[in-house]
CSV table of N, CA and C in Angstrom, one decimal:
chain,number,residue,atom,x,y,z
A,1,MET,N,-22.6,133.5,144.5
A,1,MET,CA,-23.7,132.7,144.8
A,1,MET,C,-23.7,132.2,146.2
A,2,PHE,N,-22.5,131.7,146.7
A,2,PHE,CA,-22.4,131.3,148.1
A,2,PHE,C,-22.2,132.4,149.1
A,3,ASP,N,-22.0,133.6,148.6
A,3,ASP,CA,-21.8,134.7,149.5
A,3,ASP,C,-23.1,135.0,150.3
A,4,GLU,N,-24.2,134.8,149.7
A,4,GLU,CA,-25.5,135.1,150.3
A,4,GLU,C,-25.7,134.1,151.5
A,5,VAL,N,-25.3,132.9,151.3
A,5,VAL,CA,-25.4,131.9,152.4
A,5,VAL,C,-24.6,132.3,153.6
A,6,GLU,N,-23.4,132.8,153.4
A,6,GLU,CA,-22.6,133.2,154.5
A,6,GLU,C,-23.2,134.3,155.3
A,7,LEU,N,-23.9,135.2,154.6
A,7,LEU,CA,-24.5,136.4,155.2
A,7,LEU,C,-25.6,136.0,156.1
A,8,MET,N,-26.2,134.9,155.9
A,8,MET,CA,-27.4,134.5,156.7
A,8,MET,C,-27.1,134.2,158.1
A,9,GLY,N,-25.9,133.8,158.4
A,9,GLY,CA,-25.5,133.4,159.7
A,9,GLY,C,-25.9,132.0,160.0
A,10,ASP,N,-25.9,131.6,161.3
A,10,ASP,CA,-26.2,130.3,161.8
A,10,ASP,C,-27.7,130.1,161.7
A,11,LEU,N,-28.1,128.9,161.2
A,11,LEU,CA,-29.5,128.5,161.1
A,11,LEU,C,-29.9,128.0,162.5
A,12,PRO,N,-31.1,128.2,162.9
A,12,PRO,CA,-31.6,127.6,164.2
A,12,PRO,C,-31.4,126.1,164.2
A,13,ARG,N,-31.1,125.6,165.4
A,13,ARG,CA,-30.9,124.2,165.5
A,13,ARG,C,-32.3,123.5,165.4
A,14,PRO,N,-32.4,122.3,164.8
A,14,PRO,CA,-33.7,121.7,164.7
A,14,PRO,C,-34.1,121.1,166.1
A,15,ARG,N,-35.4,121.0,166.2
A,15,ARG,CA,-36.0,120.5,167.4
A,15,ARG,C,-35.7,119.0,167.5
A,16,TRP,N,-35.4,118.5,168.7
A,16,TRP,CA,-35.1,117.1,168.9
A,16,TRP,C,-36.3,116.2,168.6
A,17,PRO,N,-36.1,115.0,168.1
A,17,PRO,CA,-37.2,114.2,167.7
A,17,PRO,C,-38.1,113.8,168.9
A,18,LEU,N,-37.4,113.6,170.1
A,18,LEU,CA,-38.2,113.2,171.3
A,18,LEU,C,-38.0,114.4,172.3
A,19,HIS,N,-39.1,115.0,172.7
A,19,HIS,CA,-39.1,116.1,173.6
A,19,HIS,C,-40.4,116.1,174.5
A,20,PRO,N,-40.4,115.3,175.5
A,20,PRO,CA,-41.6,115.2,176.4
A,20,PRO,C,-41.8,116.6,177.0
A,21,GLN,N,-43.1,116.9,177.3
A,21,GLN,CA,-43.4,118.1,178.0
A,21,GLN,C,-43.0,118.1,179.4
A,22,PRO,N,-42.6,119.2,180.0
A,22,PRO,CA,-42.3,119.3,181.4
A,22,PRO,C,-43.6,119.0,182.2
A,23,ARG,N,-43.5,118.3,183.3
A,23,ARG,CA,-44.6,118.0,184.2
A,23,ARG,C,-44.9,119.2,185.0
A,24,PRO,N,-46.1,119.3,185.5
A,24,PRO,CA,-46.5,120.4,186.4
A,24,PRO,C,-45.5,120.4,187.7
A,25,LEU,N,-45.0,121.5,188.0
A,25,LEU,CA,-44.1,121.7,189.2
A,25,LEU,C,-42.8,120.9,189.1
A,26,GLU,N,-42.4,120.5,187.9
A,26,GLU,CA,-41.2,119.8,187.7
A,26,GLU,C,-40.0,120.8,187.7
A,27,ARG,N,-38.9,120.5,188.4
A,27,ARG,CA,-37.8,121.3,188.4
A,27,ARG,C,-37.0,121.1,187.1
A,28,LEU,N,-36.2,122.1,186.8
A,28,LEU,CA,-35.4,122.1,185.5
A,28,LEU,C,-34.4,120.9,185.5
A,29,ASP,N,-33.7,120.7,186.6
A,29,ASP,CA,-32.7,119.7,186.6
A,29,ASP,C,-33.4,118.3,186.5
A,30,THR,N,-34.5,118.1,187.1
A,30,THR,CA,-35.3,116.9,186.9
A,30,THR,C,-35.7,116.7,185.5
A,31,TYR,N,-36.2,117.7,184.9
A,31,TYR,CA,-36.6,117.7,183.5
A,31,TYR,C,-35.4,117.3,182.6
A,32,ILE,N,-34.3,117.8,182.8
A,32,ILE,CA,-33.1,117.5,182.0
A,32,ILE,C,-32.7,116.0,182.2
A,33,ARG,N,-32.8,115.5,183.5
A,33,ARG,CA,-32.5,114.1,183.7
A,33,ARG,C,-33.5,113.2,183.0
A,34,ARG,N,-34.8,113.6,183.0
A,34,ARG,CA,-35.8,112.8,182.3
A,34,ARG,C,-35.6,112.8,180.8
A,35,LEU,N,-35.1,114.0,180.2
A,35,LEU,CA,-34.8,114.0,178.8
A,35,LEU,C,-33.7,113.0,178.5
A,36,ALA,N,-32.7,113.0,179.4
A,36,ALA,CA,-31.5,112.1,179.2
A,36,ALA,C,-32.0,110.7,179.2
A,37,GLU,N,-32.9,110.4,180.1
A,37,GLU,CA,-33.5,109.0,180.2
A,37,GLU,C,-34.3,108.7,179.0
A,38,THR,N,-35.0,109.6,178.5
A,38,THR,CA,-35.8,109.4,177.3
A,38,THR,C,-34.9,109.0,176.1
A,39,TYR,N,-33.7,109.5,176.0
A,39,TYR,CA,-32.8,109.2,174.9
A,39,TYR,C,-31.9,108.0,175.3
A,40,GLY,N,-32.1,107.5,176.5
A,40,GLY,CA,-31.3,106.3,176.9
A,40,GLY,C,-29.9,106.5,177.1
A,41,MET,N,-29.5,107.7,177.6
A,41,MET,CA,-28.1,108.0,177.8
A,41,MET,C,-28.0,108.6,179.2
A,42,GLY,N,-26.8,108.6,179.7
A,42,GLY,CA,-26.5,109.2,181.0
A,42,GLY,C,-26.7,110.7,181.0
A,43,VAL,N,-26.8,111.3,182.2
A,43,VAL,CA,-27.0,112.7,182.3
A,43,VAL,C,-25.8,113.5,181.8
A,44,ALA,N,-24.6,113.0,182.2
A,44,ALA,CA,-23.4,113.7,181.8
A,44,ALA,C,-23.2,113.7,180.2
A,45,THR,N,-23.5,112.6,179.6
A,45,THR,CA,-23.5,112.5,178.1
A,45,THR,C,-24.5,113.4,177.5
A,46,PHE,N,-25.7,113.4,178.0
A,46,PHE,CA,-26.8,114.2,177.4
A,46,PHE,C,-26.4,115.7,177.6
A,47,CYS,N,-25.9,116.1,178.8
A,47,CYS,CA,-25.5,117.5,179.0
A,47,CYS,C,-24.4,117.9,178.0
A,48,ARG,N,-23.4,117.0,177.8
A,48,ARG,CA,-22.2,117.3,177.0
A,48,ARG,C,-22.7,117.4,175.5
A,49,TYR,N,-23.4,116.4,175.0
A,49,TYR,CA,-23.7,116.4,173.5
A,49,TYR,C,-25.0,117.1,173.2
A,50,GLY,N,-26.0,117.0,174.1
A,50,GLY,CA,-27.3,117.6,173.8
A,50,GLY,C,-27.4,119.1,174.1
A,51,LEU,N,-26.8,119.4,175.3
A,51,LEU,CA,-26.9,120.8,175.7
A,51,LEU,C,-25.6,121.6,175.6
A,52,GLY,N,-24.5,120.9,175.4
A,52,GLY,CA,-23.2,121.7,175.2
A,52,GLY,C,-22.7,122.2,176.5
A,53,CYS,N,-23.0,121.5,177.6
A,53,CYS,CA,-22.6,122.0,178.9
A,53,CYS,C,-22.0,120.8,179.7
A,54,ASN,N,-21.5,121.1,180.9
A,54,ASN,CA,-21.0,120.0,181.8
A,54,ASN,C,-22.2,119.7,182.7
A,55,VAL,N,-22.1,118.4,183.2
A,55,VAL,CA,-23.1,118.0,184.2
A,55,VAL,C,-23.1,118.9,185.4
A,56,GLY,N,-22.0,119.5,185.8
A,56,GLY,CA,-21.9,120.4,186.9
A,56,GLY,C,-22.8,121.6,186.8
A,57,ASP,N,-23.2,122.0,185.5
A,57,ASP,CA,-24.1,123.1,185.3
A,57,ASP,C,-25.5,122.8,185.8
A,58,LEU,N,-25.8,121.5,186.0
A,58,LEU,CA,-27.1,121.2,186.5
A,58,LEU,C,-27.4,121.7,187.9
A,59,ASP,N,-26.3,121.8,188.7
A,59,ASP,CA,-26.4,122.4,190.0
A,59,ASP,C,-26.9,123.8,190.0
A,60,ARG,N,-26.4,124.6,188.9
A,60,ARG,CA,-26.8,126.0,188.8
A,60,ARG,C,-28.3,126.1,188.4
A,61,CYS,N,-28.8,125.0,187.8
A,61,CYS,CA,-30.2,125.1,187.3
A,61,CYS,C,-31.2,125.3,188.4
A,62,ALA,N,-30.8,125.0,189.6
A,62,ALA,CA,-31.7,125.1,190.8
A,62,ALA,C,-32.0,126.6,191.0
A,63,ASP,N,-31.0,127.5,190.8
A,63,ASP,CA,-31.2,128.9,191.1
A,63,ASP,C,-31.1,129.8,189.9
A,64,ASP,N,-30.0,129.6,189.1
A,64,ASP,CA,-29.7,130.5,188.0
A,64,ASP,C,-29.1,129.7,186.8
A,65,PRO,N,-30.0,129.1,186.0
A,65,PRO,CA,-29.5,128.3,184.9
A,65,PRO,C,-28.7,129.2,183.9
A,66,PRO,N,-27.6,128.7,183.3
A,66,PRO,CA,-26.9,129.5,182.3
A,66,PRO,C,-27.8,129.7,181.1
A,67,GLN,N,-27.6,130.9,180.5
A,67,GLN,CA,-28.5,131.3,179.4
A,67,GLN,C,-28.2,130.4,178.2
A,68,ALA,N,-27.0,129.9,178.0
A,68,ALA,CA,-26.7,129.0,176.8
A,68,ALA,C,-27.4,127.7,177.0
A,69,LEU,N,-27.5,127.2,178.2
A,69,LEU,CA,-28.3,126.0,178.5
A,69,LEU,C,-29.7,126.2,178.2
A,70,LEU,N,-30.3,127.3,178.6
A,70,LEU,CA,-31.7,127.6,178.4
A,70,LEU,C,-32.0,127.7,176.9
A,71,ASP,N,-31.1,128.4,176.1
A,71,ASP,CA,-31.3,128.6,174.7
A,71,ASP,C,-31.3,127.2,174.0
A,72,ARG,N,-30.3,126.4,174.3
A,72,ARG,CA,-30.3,125.0,173.7
A,72,ARG,C,-31.4,124.2,174.0
A,73,LEU,N,-31.8,124.2,175.3
A,73,LEU,CA,-32.9,123.4,175.8
A,73,LEU,C,-34.2,123.9,175.1
A,74,SER,N,-34.4,125.2,175.0
A,74,SER,CA,-35.6,125.8,174.4
A,74,SER,C,-35.7,125.4,172.9
A,75,SER,N,-34.5,125.5,172.2
A,75,SER,CA,-34.6,125.1,170.7
A,75,SER,C,-34.8,123.6,170.5
A,76,GLY,N,-34.3,122.8,171.4
A,76,GLY,CA,-34.4,121.3,171.3
A,76,GLY,C,-35.8,120.8,171.7
A,77,THR,N,-36.4,121.4,172.7
A,77,THR,CA,-37.7,120.9,173.2
A,77,THR,C,-38.9,121.7,172.7
A,78,GLY,N,-38.7,123.0,172.2
A,78,GLY,CA,-39.8,123.8,171.8
A,78,GLY,C,-40.4,124.6,173.0
A,79,GLN,N,-39.9,124.4,174.2
A,79,GLN,CA,-40.4,125.1,175.3
A,79,GLN,C,-39.8,126.5,175.3
A,80,SER,N,-40.6,127.5,175.8
A,80,SER,CA,-40.2,128.9,175.8
A,80,SER,C,-39.1,129.0,177.0
A,81,ILE,N,-38.2,130.0,176.8
A,81,ILE,CA,-37.2,130.2,177.8
A,81,ILE,C,-37.9,130.7,179.1
A,82,ARG,N,-39.0,131.4,179.0
A,82,ARG,CA,-39.8,131.8,180.2
A,82,ARG,C,-40.3,130.6,181.0
A,83,ARG,N,-40.8,129.6,180.3
A,83,ARG,CA,-41.3,128.4,181.0
A,83,ARG,C,-40.1,127.7,181.6
A,84,LEU,N,-39.0,127.6,180.9
A,84,LEU,CA,-37.9,126.9,181.5
A,84,LEU,C,-37.3,127.7,182.7
A,85,ARG,N,-37.3,129.0,182.7
A,85,ARG,CA,-36.9,129.8,183.8
A,85,ARG,C,-37.8,129.6,185.0
A,86,ASN,N,-39.1,129.4,184.7
A,86,ASN,CA,-40.1,129.1,185.8
A,86,ASN,C,-39.9,127.8,186.5
A,87,MET,N,-39.0,127.0,186.0
A,87,MET,CA,-38.7,125.6,186.5
A,87,MET,C,-37.6,125.6,187.5
A,88,THR,N,-37.1,126.8,187.9
A,88,THR,CA,-36.0,126.9,188.9
A,88,THR,C,-36.6,126.5,190.3
A,89,ASP,N,-35.7,126.2,191.2
A,89,ASP,CA,-36.1,125.8,192.6
A,89,ASP,C,-37.1,126.8,193.2
A,90,ALA,N,-36.7,128.1,193.3
A,90,ALA,CA,-37.5,129.1,194.0
A,90,ALA,C,-38.8,129.2,193.4
A,91,ARG,N,-38.9,129.2,192.1
A,91,ARG,CA,-40.2,129.4,191.4
A,91,ARG,C,-41.1,128.2,191.5
A,92,CYS,N,-40.5,127.0,191.5
A,92,CYS,CA,-41.3,125.7,191.7
A,92,CYS,C,-41.8,125.7,193.2
A,93,HIS,N,-41.0,126.2,194.1
A,93,HIS,CA,-41.4,126.2,195.5
A,93,HIS,C,-42.6,127.2,195.7
A,94,ALA,N,-42.5,128.3,195.1
A,94,ALA,CA,-43.6,129.3,195.2
A,94,ALA,C,-44.9,128.8,194.6
A,95,ARG,N,-44.8,128.1,193.4
A,95,ARG,CA,-46.0,127.5,192.8
A,95,ARG,C,-46.6,126.4,193.7
A,96,THR,N,-45.7,125.6,194.3
A,96,THR,CA,-46.1,124.5,195.2
A,96,THR,C,-46.9,125.1,196.4
A,97,LYS,N,-46.4,126.2,196.9
A,97,LYS,CA,-47.1,126.9,198.0
A,97,LYS,C,-48.5,127.4,197.6
A,98,VAL,N,-48.6,127.9,196.4
A,98,VAL,CA,-49.9,128.4,195.9
A,98,VAL,C,-50.9,127.2,195.8
A,99,VAL,N,-50.4,126.1,195.2
A,99,VAL,CA,-51.3,125.0,195.1
A,99,VAL,C,-51.7,124.4,196.4
A,100,ALA,N,-50.7,124.4,197.4
A,100,ALA,CA,-51.0,123.9,198.7
A,100,ALA,C,-52.1,124.8,199.4
A,101,CYS,N,-51.9,126.1,199.3
A,101,CYS,CA,-52.9,127.0,199.9
A,101,CYS,C,-54.3,126.8,199.3
A,102,TRP,N,-54.4,126.5,198.0
A,102,TRP,CA,-55.6,126.3,197.3
A,102,TRP,C,-56.3,125.0,197.8
A,103,VAL,N,-55.5,124.0,198.0
A,103,VAL,CA,-56.0,122.7,198.5
A,103,VAL,C,-56.5,122.9,199.9
A,104,ILE,N,-55.8,123.6,200.7
A,104,ILE,CA,-56.2,123.8,202.1
A,104,ILE,C,-57.5,124.6,202.2
A,105,ARG,N,-57.6,125.6,201.3
A,105,ARG,CA,-58.9,126.3,201.3
A,105,ARG,C,-60.1,125.4,200.9
A,106,CYS,N,-59.8,124.5,200.0
A,106,CYS,CA,-60.9,123.6,199.6
A,106,CYS,C,-61.2,122.5,200.6
A,107,ASP,N,-60.2,122.1,201.4
A,107,ASP,CA,-60.4,121.1,202.4
A,107,ASP,C,-59.5,121.3,203.6
A,108,PRO,N,-60.0,122.1,204.6
A,108,PRO,CA,-59.2,122.5,205.7
A,108,PRO,C,-58.7,121.3,206.6
A,109,GLU,N,-59.5,120.2,206.5
A,109,GLU,CA,-59.1,119.0,207.3
A,109,GLU,C,-57.8,118.3,206.8
A,110,ILE,N,-57.5,118.7,205.5
A,110,ILE,CA,-56.3,118.0,204.9
A,110,ILE,C,-55.0,118.4,205.7
A,111,VAL,N,-55.0,119.5,206.4
A,111,VAL,CA,-53.8,119.9,207.1
A,111,VAL,C,-53.5,118.8,208.1
A,112,HIS,N,-54.5,118.3,208.8
A,112,HIS,CA,-54.2,117.3,209.9
A,112,HIS,C,-53.7,116.0,209.2
A,113,LYS,N,-54.3,115.7,208.1
A,113,LYS,CA,-53.8,114.5,207.4
A,113,LYS,C,-52.4,114.7,206.9
A,114,MET,N,-52.0,115.9,206.4
A,114,MET,CA,-50.7,116.2,205.9
A,114,MET,C,-49.7,116.2,207.0
A,115,ARG,N,-50.1,116.7,208.2
A,115,ARG,CA,-49.1,116.7,209.3
A,115,ARG,C,-48.7,115.3,209.7
A,116,PHE,N,-49.7,114.4,209.6
A,116,PHE,CA,-49.3,113.0,209.9
A,116,PHE,C,-48.4,112.4,208.9
A,117,ARG,N,-48.8,112.6,207.6
A,117,ARG,CA,-48.0,112.0,206.5
A,117,ARG,C,-46.6,112.6,206.4
A,118,PHE,N,-46.5,113.9,206.6
A,118,PHE,CA,-45.2,114.6,206.4
A,118,PHE,C,-44.6,115.0,207.7
A,119,SER,N,-44.7,114.1,208.7
A,119,SER,CA,-44.1,114.4,210.0
A,119,SER,C,-42.6,114.6,209.8
A,120,GLY,N,-42.1,115.6,210.4
A,120,GLY,CA,-40.7,116.0,210.2
A,120,GLY,C,-40.6,117.1,209.2
A,121,HIS,N,-41.6,117.5,208.5
A,121,HIS,CA,-41.6,118.6,207.6
A,121,HIS,C,-42.6,119.6,207.9
A,122,ASN,N,-42.9,119.8,209.2
A,122,ASN,CA,-43.9,120.8,209.7
A,122,ASN,C,-43.5,122.2,209.3
A,123,ASP,N,-42.2,122.5,209.1
A,123,ASP,CA,-41.8,123.8,208.7
A,123,ASP,C,-42.4,124.2,207.4
A,124,PHE,N,-42.6,123.3,206.5
A,124,PHE,CA,-43.2,123.6,205.2
A,124,PHE,C,-44.7,123.8,205.5
A,125,LEU,N,-45.3,123.0,206.3
A,125,LEU,CA,-46.8,123.2,206.5
A,125,LEU,C,-47.1,124.5,207.3
A,126,ASP,N,-46.2,124.8,208.2
A,126,ASP,CA,-46.4,126.1,209.0
A,126,ASP,C,-46.2,127.3,208.1
A,127,GLY,N,-45.4,127.2,207.0
A,127,GLY,CA,-45.2,128.3,206.2
A,127,GLY,C,-46.3,128.6,205.2
A,128,ILE,N,-47.3,127.7,205.1
A,128,ILE,CA,-48.4,127.9,204.2
A,128,ILE,C,-49.4,128.8,204.7
């Protein structure tokens, strides 16, 4: 009778009761920090018990998040792994540039306003 249960393997982990949606252009490490805050715990504790990783793995989230972290985060939040991968630094930066180009096309005068507001970050504005 119990032999059949053993053959089934591991059951998928249940979705977490609280799982806010990622914000537009939000980076993966920021999303994980926000999830930890939602549960009222420190980032290190959330990483250890919620994701099964070390807080040091958050640094890797900027470029190449570990697959195990993505799998656990996906099963806990219900977000697809593809969406979570799109939250890396490089992909967020690319999407930000697309949005900035769209805004500039809609209102070319905004560049002058942005240059004043973001003085010291002209390299970003020049790259658009």
